[in-house]
Short mmCIF file of N, CA and C in Angstrom, two decimals:
data_model
loop_
_atom_site.label_atom_id
_atom_site.label_comp_id
_atom_site.label_asym_id
_atom_site.label_seq_id
_atom_site.Cartn_x
_atom_site.Cartn_y
_atom_site.Cartn_z
N MET A 1 36.61 8.08 -19.56
CA MET A 1 35.69 7.15 -19.74
C MET A 1 35.38 5.44 -18.72
N ALA A 2 35.96 5.51 -17.36
CA ALA A 2 35.93 4.59 -16.47
C ALA A 2 34.29 5.31 -16.09
N LEU A 3 34.42 6.43 -16.21
CA LEU A 3 33.07 6.73 -14.82
C LEU A 3 31.75 6.80 -15.96
N PHE A 4 31.93 6.76 -17.18
CA PHE A 4 30.78 6.29 -18.04
C PHE A 4 30.58 4.76 -18.01
N ARG A 5 31.46 3.82 -17.93
CA ARG A 5 31.55 2.26 -17.73
C ARG A 5 31.14 1.94 -16.44
N ARG A 6 31.28 2.71 -15.29
CA ARG A 6 30.72 2.51 -13.76
C ARG A 6 29.28 2.75 -14.15
N LEU A 7 28.40 3.28 -14.53
CA LEU A 7 27.36 4.21 -14.86
C LEU A 7 26.61 3.29 -15.44
N PHE A 8 27.09 2.73 -16.63
CA PHE A 8 26.63 1.89 -17.92
C PHE A 8 26.42 0.79 -17.17
N VAL A 9 27.65 0.28 -16.51
CA VAL A 9 27.21 -1.32 -15.44
C VAL A 9 26.38 -0.95 -14.08
N ARG A 10 25.88 0.03 -13.52
CA ARG A 10 25.20 0.25 -12.83
C ARG A 10 24.33 0.12 -13.52
N SER A 11 23.53 0.81 -14.40
CA SER A 11 22.30 0.71 -14.59
C SER A 11 21.96 -0.08 -15.44
N LEU A 12 22.72 -0.69 -16.40
CA LEU A 12 22.62 -1.98 -16.47
C LEU A 12 21.98 -3.24 -15.12
N LEU A 13 22.71 -3.58 -14.46
CA LEU A 13 22.57 -4.07 -13.33
C LEU A 13 21.06 -3.53 -12.60
N GLU A 14 20.93 -2.72 -12.27
CA GLU A 14 19.50 -2.04 -11.80
C GLU A 14 18.35 -2.54 -12.72
N ALA A 15 18.80 -2.31 -14.15
CA ALA A 15 17.00 -2.71 -14.49
C ALA A 15 17.03 -4.20 -14.87
N ALA A 16 18.60 -5.39 -14.93
CA ALA A 16 18.53 -6.61 -14.16
C ALA A 16 17.22 -7.16 -13.23
N TYR A 17 17.93 -6.53 -12.11
CA TYR A 17 17.04 -6.62 -10.68
C TYR A 17 15.85 -6.52 -10.84
N ILE A 18 15.48 -5.35 -11.21
CA ILE A 18 13.98 -4.97 -10.98
C ILE A 18 13.93 -5.33 -12.03
N LEU A 19 13.80 -5.35 -13.06
CA LEU A 19 12.68 -6.55 -13.78
C LEU A 19 12.49 -8.09 -13.49
N THR A 20 13.85 -8.44 -13.11
CA THR A 20 13.71 -10.20 -12.60
C THR A 20 12.99 -10.07 -11.18
N VAL A 21 13.14 -9.00 -9.70
CA VAL A 21 12.19 -9.33 -8.71
C VAL A 21 10.89 -8.82 -9.79
N THR A 22 10.35 -7.49 -10.10
CA THR A 22 8.69 -7.63 -10.64
C THR A 22 8.29 -8.38 -11.09
N PHE A 23 9.64 -9.01 -12.50
CA PHE A 23 8.76 -10.12 -13.22
C PHE A 23 8.46 -11.60 -11.92
N ALA A 24 8.98 -11.63 -11.22
CA ALA A 24 8.60 -13.39 -10.53
C ALA A 24 7.48 -12.93 -9.47
N ILE A 25 7.22 -11.22 -9.56
CA ILE A 25 6.38 -11.32 -8.53
C ILE A 25 5.02 -11.22 -9.10
N GLY A 26 5.41 -10.58 -10.56
CA GLY A 26 4.19 -10.27 -11.25
C GLY A 26 3.73 -11.47 -11.51
N LYS A 27 4.44 -12.35 -11.71
CA LYS A 27 4.14 -13.95 -12.39
C LYS A 27 2.88 -14.78 -11.01
N TRP A 28 3.55 -14.26 -9.76
CA TRP A 28 3.42 -14.69 -8.84
C TRP A 28 1.97 -14.24 -8.78
N ALA A 29 1.12 -12.81 -8.49
CA ALA A 29 0.36 -12.06 -8.11
C ALA A 29 -1.13 -12.22 -9.13
N VAL A 30 -0.46 -12.67 -10.74
CA VAL A 30 -0.90 -12.62 -11.64
C VAL A 30 -1.69 -14.01 -11.74
N ARG A 31 -0.99 -15.56 -10.60
CA ARG A 31 -1.13 -16.94 -10.47
C ARG A 31 -2.35 -17.23 -9.35
N ALA A 32 -1.96 -16.21 -8.40
CA ALA A 32 -2.53 -16.24 -7.14
C ALA A 32 -3.55 -15.80 -7.33
N ALA A 33 -3.68 -14.95 -7.73
CA ALA A 33 -4.95 -13.86 -8.54
C ALA A 33 -5.75 -14.53 -9.50
N TYR A 34 -5.75 -15.79 -10.35
CA TYR A 34 -6.68 -16.44 -11.03
C TYR A 34 -7.20 -17.85 -10.38
N LEU A 35 -6.01 -18.42 -9.23
CA LEU A 35 -6.64 -19.28 -8.62
C LEU A 35 -7.90 -19.10 -7.76
N GLU A 36 -7.30 -17.46 -6.91
CA GLU A 36 -8.48 -16.86 -6.47
C GLU A 36 -10.13 -16.66 -6.73
N ARG A 37 -9.97 -16.26 -8.08
CA ARG A 37 -11.14 -16.05 -9.01
C ARG A 37 -11.90 -16.99 -9.59
N GLY A 38 -10.68 -17.61 -10.46
CA GLY A 38 -10.84 -18.69 -11.24
C GLY A 38 -11.27 -18.27 -12.56
N TYR A 39 -10.88 -17.33 -13.24
CA TYR A 39 -10.87 -16.74 -14.44
C TYR A 39 -9.87 -15.51 -14.32
N LYS A 40 -9.23 -15.41 -15.51
CA LYS A 40 -8.17 -14.70 -15.67
C LYS A 40 -9.25 -12.75 -15.80
N ALA A 41 -8.69 -12.06 -14.80
CA ALA A 41 -9.36 -10.51 -15.16
C ALA A 41 -7.87 -10.10 -14.61
N PHE A 42 -8.69 -8.36 -14.66
CA PHE A 42 -6.90 -6.99 -14.28
C PHE A 42 -7.63 -6.78 -12.80
N GLY A 43 -7.11 -6.53 -11.98
CA GLY A 43 -6.80 -6.33 -10.72
C GLY A 43 -6.26 -5.50 -9.36
N GLY A 44 -6.32 -5.99 -8.55
CA GLY A 44 -5.25 -5.00 -7.75
C GLY A 44 -4.32 -6.04 -7.93
N GLU A 45 -3.91 -6.84 -8.15
CA GLU A 45 -2.41 -7.42 -8.45
C GLU A 45 -1.61 -6.60 -9.03
N TYR A 46 -2.08 -6.21 -9.95
CA TYR A 46 -1.07 -5.22 -11.06
C TYR A 46 -0.54 -3.75 -9.61
N ILE A 47 -2.01 -3.62 -9.17
CA ILE A 47 -0.49 -2.26 -8.23
C ILE A 47 0.37 -2.96 -7.00
N LEU A 48 0.04 -4.54 -7.21
CA LEU A 48 1.18 -4.55 -6.43
C LEU A 48 2.48 -4.52 -6.99
N ILE A 49 1.87 -5.64 -8.88
CA ILE A 49 3.37 -5.31 -9.53
C ILE A 49 4.22 -3.97 -9.46
N LEU A 50 3.14 -2.93 -9.40
CA LEU A 50 4.40 -1.23 -9.37
C LEU A 50 4.75 -0.87 -8.24
N MET A 51 3.88 -1.41 -7.66
CA MET A 51 4.38 -1.33 -5.67
C MET A 51 6.09 -1.88 -5.43
N VAL A 52 6.23 -3.22 -6.39
CA VAL A 52 7.44 -4.05 -6.50
C VAL A 52 8.18 -3.88 -7.05
N CYS A 53 7.39 -3.11 -8.39
CA CYS A 53 9.07 -2.59 -9.51
C CYS A 53 9.57 -1.21 -8.51
N TRP A 54 8.84 -0.19 -7.76
CA TRP A 54 9.44 0.89 -7.40
C TRP A 54 9.60 0.34 -6.22
N ALA A 55 9.97 -0.49 -5.34
CA ALA A 55 10.34 -1.30 -4.00
C ALA A 55 11.87 -1.06 -4.72
N ALA A 56 11.54 -2.37 -5.64
CA ALA A 56 12.92 -2.98 -6.24
C ALA A 56 13.61 -1.83 -6.84
N GLY A 57 13.62 -0.71 -7.48
CA GLY A 57 13.99 0.17 -8.26
C GLY A 57 15.07 0.87 -6.87
N LYS A 58 13.90 1.11 -5.61
CA LYS A 58 14.54 2.12 -4.29
C LYS A 58 15.71 1.25 -4.20
N SER A 59 15.32 -0.21 -3.63
CA SER A 59 16.15 -1.11 -2.54
C SER A 59 17.57 -1.20 -3.37
N ILE A 60 17.38 -1.02 -4.90
CA ILE A 60 18.76 -1.74 -5.19
C ILE A 60 19.61 -0.26 -5.50
N ASP A 61 18.88 1.16 -5.74
CA ASP A 61 19.67 1.88 -5.95
C ASP A 61 20.49 2.47 -4.17
N TYR A 62 19.42 2.74 -3.19
CA TYR A 62 20.42 2.19 -2.32
C TYR A 62 21.44 1.38 -2.01
N LEU A 63 21.46 0.20 -2.67
CA LEU A 63 22.59 -0.64 -2.20
C LEU A 63 23.62 -0.20 -2.83
N PHE A 64 23.72 0.41 -3.84
CA PHE A 64 24.88 1.06 -4.80
C PHE A 64 24.70 2.26 -4.29
N ASN A 65 24.24 3.03 -3.62
CA ASN A 65 24.08 4.18 -3.18
C ASN A 65 25.28 4.20 -1.66
N THR A 66 25.58 2.93 -1.29
CA THR A 66 25.29 2.39 0.08
C THR A 66 27.10 2.00 0.06
N LEU A 67 27.15 1.28 -1.32
CA LEU A 67 28.53 0.43 -1.51
C LEU A 67 29.07 1.92 -1.84
N GLU A 68 28.69 2.55 -2.88
CA GLU A 68 29.72 3.67 -3.59
C GLU A 68 30.41 4.32 -2.27
N GLU A 69 29.59 4.94 -1.46
CA GLU A 69 29.62 5.29 -0.26
C GLU A 69 31.24 4.90 0.95
N LEU A 70 30.76 3.32 0.44
CA LEU A 70 31.87 3.02 1.23
C LEU A 70 32.93 2.97 -0.09
N GLU A 71 32.91 2.72 -0.45
CA GLU A 71 34.73 2.81 -1.58
C GLU A 71 34.86 4.19 -1.31
N TYR A 72 34.43 4.89 -1.37
CA TYR A 72 34.88 6.44 -1.46
C TYR A 72 35.46 6.52 0.49
N GLU A 73 34.82 6.19 1.22
CA GLU A 73 35.39 6.46 2.46
C GLU A 73 37.00 5.44 2.50
N ARG A 74 36.63 4.43 2.22
CA ARG A 74 37.99 3.73 1.45
C ARG A 74 38.88 4.23 1.54
N ASN A 75 38.73 4.72 -0.19
CA ASN A 75 39.84 5.60 -0.77
C ASN A 75 40.10 6.71 -0.15
N ARG A 76 39.37 7.20 0.96
CA ARG A 76 39.50 8.20 1.93
C ARG A 76 40.52 8.22 2.57
N LYS A 77 40.18 7.14 3.39
CA LYS A 77 41.48 6.85 4.72
C LYS A 77 42.79 6.73 3.80
N LYS A 78 42.52 5.71 2.75
CA LYS A 78 44.14 4.97 1.57
C LYS A 78 44.92 6.53 1.87
N GLY A 79 43.80 7.90 1.31
CA GLY A 79 44.63 9.31 1.68
C GLY A 79 45.30 9.85 2.08
N ARG A 80 45.65 9.15 2.98
CA ARG A 80 46.01 9.67 4.66
C ARG A 80 47.29 9.55 5.01
N SER A 81 47.91 10.99 5.77
CA SER A 81 49.60 10.16 5.27
C SER A 81 49.78 9.58 7.00
N GLY A 82 49.02 8.81 7.26
CA GLY A 82 49.51 7.75 7.77
C GLY A 82 49.24 8.20 9.40
N GLY A 83 48.31 9.28 9.66
CA GLY A 83 48.24 9.46 10.92
C GLY A 83 49.33 10.54 11.47
N ALA A 84 50.39 10.56 10.65
CA ALA A 84 51.24 11.87 10.54
C ALA A 84 51.29 13.04 11.49
N ALA A 85 50.57 14.10 10.97
CA ALA A 85 49.49 14.89 10.97
C ALA A 85 48.53 14.91 11.98
N ARG A 86 48.22 14.09 12.57
CA ARG A 86 47.95 13.90 14.36
C ARG A 86 48.40 13.87 14.66
N LYS A 87 49.56 13.60 14.67
CA LYS A 87 50.48 12.57 15.70
C LYS A 87 50.87 14.49 16.58
N GLN A 88 51.41 15.05 15.45
CA GLN A 88 51.93 16.71 15.35
C GLN A 88 51.61 17.42 16.95
N ASP A 89 52.42 17.74 17.80
CA ASP A 89 51.75 18.69 18.98
C ASP A 89 52.20 20.13 17.85
N ASN A 90 51.02 20.71 18.38
CA ASN A 90 50.98 22.32 17.60
C ASN A 90 50.59 22.74 19.05
N ARG A 91 51.34 23.25 19.71
CA ARG A 91 51.60 24.27 20.49
C ARG A 91 52.39 25.47 20.48
#
């Protein structure tokens, strides 16, 4: 159950981040294109929006994967015997 909850929260945070970043950049790109052209039209700004969406997804996924690896390493180090096994002389 905890794994399901963790995956649900991760997916929810990823979606919120991607939507927020994409919306902000999209709004800026459409407005900048309108100011440059002087009229509303569809153009290259939508390619920028798609690229930002992809990059935001990759970056947030990388962040969560890195945090999970750090948590795994921290938990793995806690599970050791305190170094007693490494201090043993095996001759």
